Amino acid sequence: MRFEEGTIKECQGEIQRWFNCGKEHENRIEQIRTRDTLSKKQATIKIYKDLESDLPSSINRLKLYRRVRKARSAYMLFNQIGEDKIVRLKSYNANSIARLTRAQIAWIVNNFPSS
């Protein structure tokens, strides 16, 4: 395997892991909303509080927010266009996907060719 192919596969694997984290995050929100009849925002706040108490002090709220945002961005994008599209990525990594705004994700989804 060439170096470049290995790097591409590593990026795809990282995006897949962030996608899975985002999926789990969304599932936890829905579980809390169903169980405790909370709004999405209230459930998200509850999850952040739970996560903060479990994490080492070296990870502050801002770092936690950025990590969750990265996971949610990957999930929002690939949940809509298809998880199987992750393996088609060649020039993007998890950080570039995390920098996408909701509007940019919506544009990609709306302009992505149907399978």
Tab-separated table of N, CA and C in Angstrom, residues 28-29 41-53:
chain	number	residue	atom	x	y	z
A	28	ARG	N	-28.341	9.470	22.387
A	28	ARG	CA	-28.466	9.812	23.815
A	28	ARG	C	-29.426	10.976	24.019
A	29	ILE	N	-29.372	11.957	23.133
A	29	ILE	CA	-30.311	13.081	23.227
A	29	ILE	C	-31.743	12.567	23.135
A	41	LYS	N	-32.637	21.055	23.545
A	41	LYS	CA	-31.619	21.896	24.179
A	41	LYS	C	-31.368	21.454	25.621
A	42	GLN	N	-32.427	21.185	26.372
A	42	GLN	CA	-32.275	20.749	27.760
A	42	GLN	C	-31.565	19.400	27.835
A	43	ALA	N	-31.902	18.501	26.925
A	43	ALA	CA	-31.244	17.190	26.902
A	43	ALA	C	-29.763	17.338	26.571
A	44	THR	N	-29.440	18.231	25.637
A	44	THR	CA	-28.046	18.470	25.268
A	44	THR	C	-27.265	19.035	26.452
A	45	ILE	N	-27.853	19.975	27.167
A	45	ILE	CA	-27.201	20.551	28.349
A	45	ILE	C	-26.943	19.466	29.386
A	46	LYS	N	-27.915	18.592	29.579
A	46	LYS	CA	-27.764	17.490	30.538
A	46	LYS	C	-26.604	16.582	30.130
A	47	ILE	N	-26.492	16.284	28.850
A	47	ILE	CA	-25.395	15.435	28.364
A	47	ILE	C	-24.051	16.114	28.603
A	48	TYR	N	-23.965	17.416	28.300
A	48	TYR	CA	-22.714	18.144	28.538
A	48	TYR	C	-22.321	18.087	30.004
A	49	LYS	N	-23.276	18.285	30.896
A	49	LYS	CA	-22.981	18.234	32.335
A	49	LYS	C	-22.493	16.849	32.740
A	50	ASP	N	-23.145	15.813	32.224
A	50	ASP	CA	-22.718	14.445	32.526
A	50	ASP	C	-21.308	14.185	32.005
A	51	LEU	N	-21.042	14.632	30.781
A	51	LEU	CA	-19.717	14.429	30.194
A	51	LEU	C	-18.643	15.183	30.973
A	52	GLU	N	-18.937	16.420	31.346
A	52	GLU	CA	-17.954	17.220	32.079
A	52	GLU	C	-17.545	16.564	33.386
A	53	SER	N	-18.494	15.954	34.057
A	53	SER	CA	-18.172	15.335	35.347
A	53	SER	C	-17.324	14.073	35.177
